[in-house]
Coordinates of C-alpha atoms in Angstrom, one line a residue:
X3 CA 57.7 12.2 -38.7
X4 CA 54.5 12.1 -41.2
X5 CA 52.5 9.0 -41.0
X6 CA 53.3 6.9 -44.0
X7 CA 50.7 6.6 -46.8
X8 CA 48.8 3.3 -46.8
X9 CA 47.5 1.6 -50.1
X10 CA 43.8 2.2 -50.8
X11 CA 41.5 -0.4 -52.1
X12 CA 39.1 -0.1 -55.1
X13 CA 37.0 2.8 -55.0
X14 CA 39.2 4.6 -52.3
X15 CA 38.3 2.0 -49.8
X16 CA 41.0 1.9 -46.9
X17 CA 41.1 -1.8 -45.8
X18 CA 43.0 -0.6 -42.5
X19 CA 41.4 2.7 -41.9
X20 CA 42.6 5.6 -39.7
X21 CA 43.8 4.8 -36.3
X22 CA 40.9 6.8 -35.0
X23 CA 38.5 4.2 -36.3
X24 CA 36.5 1.7 -34.3
X25 CA 37.3 -2.0 -34.4
X26 CA 34.6 -2.6 -36.9
X27 CA 33.8 0.5 -39.2
X28 CA 31.2 1.0 -41.8
X29 CA 32.5 0.1 -45.4
X30 CA 30.7 3.1 -47.1
X31 CA 29.6 0.5 -49.8
X32 CA 26.1 -0.1 -48.4
X33 CA 26.9 -4.0 -48.2
X34 CA 26.0 -6.6 -45.7
X35 CA 28.3 -5.4 -43.1
X36 CA 27.1 -1.8 -43.1
X37 CA 23.4 -3.1 -42.9
X38 CA 24.5 -5.6 -39.8
X39 CA 26.0 -2.5 -38.0
X40 CA 22.9 -0.4 -38.8
X41 CA 20.6 -3.1 -37.4
X42 CA 22.7 -3.8 -34.3
X43 CA 22.8 0.0 -33.5
X44 CA 19.1 0.3 -33.8
X45 CA 18.5 -2.8 -31.7
X46 CA 20.8 -1.5 -28.9
X47 CA 18.3 1.4 -28.2
X48 CA 15.2 -0.3 -28.8
X49 CA 13.3 -1.9 -25.7
X50 CA 12.4 -5.7 -25.6
X51 CA 9.2 -7.2 -25.9
X52 CA 6.4 -6.5 -23.3
X53 CA 7.3 -7.5 -19.9
X54 CA 11.1 -8.2 -20.7
X55 CA 13.8 -5.6 -20.5
X56 CA 15.5 -4.3 -23.5
X57 CA 19.3 -4.3 -23.9
X58 CA 19.7 -1.0 -22.2
X59 CA 17.0 -1.3 -19.7
X60 CA 18.1 -2.2 -16.2
X61 CA 16.8 -5.6 -15.2
X62 CA 14.6 -5.6 -12.2
X63 CA 15.3 -7.5 -9.0
X64 CA 12.9 -10.1 -7.5
X65 CA 11.0 -7.6 -5.4
X66 CA 10.5 -5.0 -8.3
X67 CA 9.4 -7.7 -10.5
X68 CA 6.9 -8.9 -8.3
X69 CA 5.4 -5.5 -7.4
X70 CA 5.6 -5.0 -11.0
X71 CA 3.4 -8.1 -11.5
X72 CA 1.0 -7.4 -8.6
X73 CA 0.1 -4.1 -9.7
X74 CA -1.4 -5.8 -12.8
X75 CA -3.2 -8.6 -10.9
X76 CA -7.0 -7.8 -10.3
X77 CA -7.1 -10.4 -7.6
X78 CA -4.3 -8.4 -5.7
X79 CA -5.9 -5.0 -6.2
X80 CA -9.5 -6.3 -5.1
X81 CA -8.1 -8.0 -2.2
X82 CA -5.7 -5.2 -1.0
X83 CA -8.8 -2.5 -1.4
X84 CA -11.1 -4.8 0.7
X85 CA -8.1 -5.3 3.5
X86 CA -7.6 -1.6 3.5
X87 CA -11.4 -0.9 4.1
X88 CA -11.3 -3.5 6.9
X89 CA -8.2 -2.0 8.6
X90 CA -9.6 1.7 8.4
X91 CA -12.9 0.6 10.0
X92 CA -11.3 -1.4 12.4
X93 CA -9.4 1.8 13.7
X94 CA -12.1 4.1 13.0
X95 CA -15.4 2.3 13.1
X96 CA -17.2 5.6 13.6
X97 CA -16.7 6.5 10.1
X98 CA -19.7 4.3 9.2
X99 CA -21.2 3.1 12.5
X100 CA -22.3 6.2 14.6
X101 CA -24.1 3.8 17.4
X102 CA -22.8 2.1 20.4
X103 CA -22.5 -1.6 20.1
X104 CA -23.1 -2.2 23.7
X105 CA -26.2 0.0 23.9
X106 CA -29.2 -2.6 23.6
X107 CA -33.0 -2.4 24.0
X108 CA -34.7 -5.5 24.8
X109 CA -38.0 -4.3 23.5
X110 CA -36.4 -4.7 20.0
X111 CA -35.1 -8.2 20.6
X112 CA -34.7 -10.1 17.3
X113 CA -36.5 -7.6 15.0
X114 CA -35.5 -7.4 11.4
X115 CA -34.1 -4.3 9.4
X116 CA -35.6 -0.9 10.1
X117 CA -34.7 2.6 8.9
X118 CA -31.2 3.4 10.5
X119 CA -30.7 -0.2 11.4
X120 CA -30.3 -2.2 8.2
X121 CA -29.2 -5.5 9.7
X122 CA -31.8 -5.8 12.5
X123 CA -31.3 -6.5 16.1
X124 CA -30.1 -9.4 18.0
X125 CA -31.4 -11.3 21.0
X126 CA -30.4 -8.6 23.5
X127 CA -31.8 -5.9 21.3
X128 CA -28.4 -4.6 20.1
X129 CA -27.9 -3.3 16.7
X130 CA -26.3 -6.0 14.4
X131 CA -24.9 -3.5 11.9
X132 CA -23.1 -1.6 14.7
X133 CA -21.7 -4.9 16.3
X134 CA -20.5 -6.2 12.9
X135 CA -18.6 -3.0 12.2
X136 CA -16.9 -2.9 15.7
X137 CA -16.3 -6.8 15.5
X138 CA -13.8 -6.0 12.7
X139 CA -11.4 -4.5 15.2
X140 CA -10.9 -7.7 17.4
X141 CA -10.6 -10.0 14.5
X142 CA -8.0 -7.8 12.4
X143 CA -6.0 -7.1 15.7
X144 CA -5.9 -10.8 16.7
X145 CA -4.9 -11.8 12.9
X146 CA -2.3 -9.2 12.4
X147 CA -0.5 -9.4 16.0
X148 CA -0.5 -13.1 15.9
X149 CA 0.8 -13.2 12.2
X150 CA 3.6 -10.9 13.3
X151 CA 4.3 -12.8 16.3
X152 CA 4.4 -16.2 14.8
X153 CA 6.3 -14.8 11.6
X154 CA 9.1 -13.1 13.8
X155 CA 9.6 -16.1 16.2
X156 CA 9.4 -18.8 13.5
X157 CA 11.6 -16.9 11.1
X158 CA 14.3 -16.4 13.8
X159 CA 14.2 -20.1 15.2
X160 CA 13.7 -21.6 11.8
X161 CA 16.4 -19.4 10.2
X162 CA 18.8 -20.2 12.9
X163 CA 18.3 -23.9 12.7
X164 CA 18.7 -23.8 9.0
X165 CA 21.9 -21.8 8.8
X166 CA 23.9 -23.4 11.6
X167 CA 22.4 -26.9 11.6
X168 CA 23.8 -29.6 13.7
X169 CA 22.4 -30.0 17.3
X170 CA 20.7 -26.7 17.2
X171 CA 18.8 -27.9 14.2
X172 CA 17.7 -31.0 15.7
X173 CA 16.6 -29.7 18.8
X174 CA 14.4 -27.0 17.2
X175 CA 13.0 -29.5 14.8
X176 CA 12.0 -31.8 17.7
X177 CA 10.3 -29.0 19.6
X178 CA 8.5 -28.1 16.5
X179 CA 7.3 -31.6 16.1
X180 CA 5.6 -31.6 19.7
X181 CA 3.8 -28.4 18.6
X182 CA 2.7 -29.7 15.6
X183 CA 1.3 -32.7 17.4
X184 CA -1.1 -30.6 19.4
X185 CA -4.7 -30.2 18.1
X186 CA -5.4 -26.5 17.5
X187 CA -8.8 -26.5 18.9
X188 CA -8.3 -28.8 21.7
X189 CA -5.3 -26.9 22.8
X190 CA -7.3 -23.8 22.8
X191 CA -10.0 -25.4 24.8
X192 CA -7.4 -26.5 27.6
X193 CA -5.0 -23.4 27.4
X194 CA -7.7 -20.6 27.1
X195 CA -10.1 -22.2 29.5
X196 CA -7.8 -21.2 32.5
X197 CA -7.5 -17.7 31.3
X198 CA -9.9 -15.0 32.8
X199 CA -8.5 -11.9 30.7
X200 CA -11.2 -10.4 28.4
X201 CA -8.6 -8.9 26.3
X202 CA -7.2 -10.2 22.9
X203 CA -3.6 -10.8 24.0
X204 CA -4.2 -14.5 25.6
X205 CA -5.8 -15.5 22.1
X206 CA -2.9 -13.9 20.3
X207 CA -0.2 -15.6 22.7
X208 CA -1.9 -18.9 22.1
X209 CA -2.0 -18.5 18.3
X210 CA 1.8 -17.6 18.1
X211 CA 2.6 -20.6 20.5
X212 CA 0.9 -23.1 18.0
X213 CA 1.6 -21.0 14.8
X214 CA 5.4 -20.5 14.8
X215 CA 6.4 -24.1 13.8
X216 CA 4.8 -23.8 10.6
X217 CA 6.6 -20.7 9.6
X218 CA 9.7 -21.9 11.3
X219 CA 9.9 -25.1 9.1
X220 CA 9.5 -23.0 5.8
X221 CA 12.1 -20.5 7.1
X222 CA 14.5 -23.5 8.0
X223 CA 14.3 -24.9 4.3
X224 CA 14.5 -21.6 2.8
X225 CA 17.5 -20.7 4.4
X226 CA 19.1 -24.0 3.7
X227 CA 18.7 -23.5 0.0
X228 CA 20.0 -20.0 0.1
X229 CA 22.9 -20.6 1.9
X230 CA 24.2 -23.0 -0.6
X231 CA 24.3 -20.5 -3.4
X232 CA 27.7 -19.4 -4.6
X233 CA 27.4 -15.8 -3.4
X234 CA 27.2 -16.9 0.1
X235 CA 30.2 -19.3 -0.5
X236 CA 32.0 -16.5 -2.1
X237 CA 31.3 -14.2 1.1
X238 CA 32.5 -17.1 3.4
X239 CA 35.6 -17.4 1.4
X240 CA 36.3 -13.7 1.6
X241 CA 36.1 -14.0 5.5
X242 CA 32.7 -12.8 6.2
X243 CA 31.4 -13.7 9.8
X244 CA 28.0 -15.5 10.2
X245 CA 26.1 -12.6 11.3
X246 CA 26.9 -10.7 8.2
X247 CA 26.4 -13.6 5.8
X248 CA 22.8 -14.2 7.7
X249 CA 21.7 -10.8 7.6
X250 CA 23.2 -9.4 4.4
X251 CA 23.2 -12.5 2.0
X252 CA 20.8 -15.3 3.3
X253 CA 17.9 -13.6 5.0
X254 CA 17.0 -11.4 2.1
X255 CA 16.9 -14.3 -0.3
X256 CA 15.1 -16.6 2.1
X257 CA 12.4 -14.3 3.3
X258 CA 10.1 -14.5 0.2
X259 CA 8.2 -17.9 1.1
X260 CA 7.9 -16.7 4.7
X261 CA 5.8 -13.7 3.5
X262 CA 3.6 -15.9 1.3
X263 CA 2.8 -18.5 4.2
X264 CA 2.3 -15.5 6.8
X265 CA -0.1 -13.8 4.4
X266 CA -2.2 -16.8 3.9
X267 CA -2.0 -17.7 7.7
X268 CA -3.3 -14.4 8.6
X269 CA -6.7 -15.3 7.3
X270 CA -6.4 -18.5 9.0
X271 CA -5.8 -17.0 12.4
X272 CA -8.8 -14.7 12.1
X273 CA -11.0 -17.8 11.5
X274 CA -9.3 -19.6 14.5
X275 CA -10.2 -16.5 16.7
X276 CA -13.6 -16.8 15.6
X277 CA -13.8 -20.6 16.2
X278 CA -12.5 -20.1 19.8
X279 CA -14.8 -17.3 20.5
X280 CA -17.6 -19.3 19.3
X281 CA -16.8 -22.2 21.6
X282 CA -16.6 -19.7 24.3
X283 CA -12.8 -19.7 25.4
X284 CA -11.7 -17.1 23.0
X285 CA -12.8 -13.5 23.4
X286 CA -15.4 -12.9 26.0
X287 CA -17.8 -10.0 26.4
X288 CA -17.9 -7.1 26.6
X289 CA -15.3 -7.4 23.7
X290 CA -17.1 -7.2 20.4
X291 CA -16.3 -10.1 18.2
X292 CA -17.8 -12.0 15.2
X293 CA -17.0 -15.3 16.8
X294 CA -19.4 -14.2 19.8
X295 CA -22.1 -12.8 17.8
X296 CA -22.1 -16.0 15.6
X297 CA -22.3 -18.0 18.9
X298 CA -25.3 -16.2 20.1
X299 CA -27.1 -16.0 17.0
X300 CA -26.7 -19.9 16.3
X301 CA -29.6 -21.0 18.6
X302 CA -32.0 -18.6 16.8
X303 CA -30.8 -19.4 13.4
X304 CA -34.4 -20.4 12.4
X305 CA -36.3 -17.5 14.2
X306 CA -33.9 -14.5 13.3
X307 CA -31.4 -15.7 10.7
X308 CA -30.1 -12.2 10.1
X309 CA -28.5 -12.3 13.4
X310 CA -25.9 -15.1 12.1
X311 CA -25.9 -14.0 8.3
X312 CA -24.2 -10.5 8.6
X313 CA -21.3 -11.4 11.1
X314 CA -20.7 -14.7 9.4
X315 CA -20.5 -13.1 6.1
X316 CA -18.2 -10.5 7.4
X317 CA -16.0 -13.0 8.8
X318 CA -16.0 -15.1 5.6
X319 CA -15.2 -12.0 3.4
X320 CA -12.4 -11.1 5.4
X321 CA -10.8 -14.6 5.6
X322 CA -11.4 -14.8 1.7
X323 CA -9.5 -11.3 1.3
X324 CA -6.4 -12.4 3.1
X325 CA -6.3 -15.8 1.2
X326 CA -6.8 -14.1 -2.0
X327 CA -4.0 -11.7 -1.1
X328 CA -1.7 -14.6 -0.1
X329 CA -2.4 -16.5 -3.5
X330 CA -1.4 -13.3 -5.4
X331 CA 1.7 -12.6 -3.4
X332 CA 2.6 -16.4 -3.9
X333 CA 2.2 -16.0 -7.7
X334 CA 4.4 -12.9 -7.8
X335 CA 7.3 -14.4 -5.8
X336 CA 7.5 -17.6 -7.2
X337 CA 9.2 -17.9 -10.6
X338 CA 8.0 -21.4 -11.3
X339 CA 4.2 -20.1 -11.2
X340 CA 4.8 -17.6 -14.2

């Protein structure tokens, strides 16, 4: 049957409109309704202000938003470039130092800078520049390995304690309190004084042993906060097991504070290694370390200050770079600081 005719309004306007029209159709009169519809259509495809997604732009996740902010942070860029340079020379020190750090000439003891040897010589007649470059390998190795070990151990124990709670949480918390009560330097003097190895691994093991409680406490608090969110409760109501909830829902949303603390702690661990080596219980010769060179140069600081200046400056610059990197990552991952 043909469709019945409907009455038209003034000017041929159909108040009902054909069945193929949208819920709200333009009036064709150029009135307020048409202007509102045109404005809505134009705004729908227009991106929002700088730094905010438009109506059609996909919202960024926490990690993509953090990376978006880090790429525009000059502190992050500067510290990352410096750390990349330190990592490269620790792996391939021959790129900028062609000498042998263990080759010494007593006839050049404590001499100043000379052509080909810009940092001068130490007490044994070794090239200070070459030893400063090669010293980055031990410090970076200790810092990275100790940070990874402390982060993995602390995250695992602290995350389990925060997720399951009960007697497991109480036990791990009391164990962490015991380690918190051990002075770091005194513990290093006692623990490392009985070790005869000249490798970096005893120092790494000691730092991990005393460093995991700090990261474990951060991980515990972050997991306790994350497991109270609605999506975790919904997953539990749908029958998800503890392993699935912990790995798929809790851990990805609780790892950000751990990354921040571990990044800042890396610089602290490098400084701790240098302190223990300075006291004679950390790394030992023939290992080349900034702490060892600073210890050897300390008695001669008045006669040959260049022996102390360059390894101490390299150590300070490295620690500063990792602390700056940790601050930049913290600012990017913490929404309260934006």
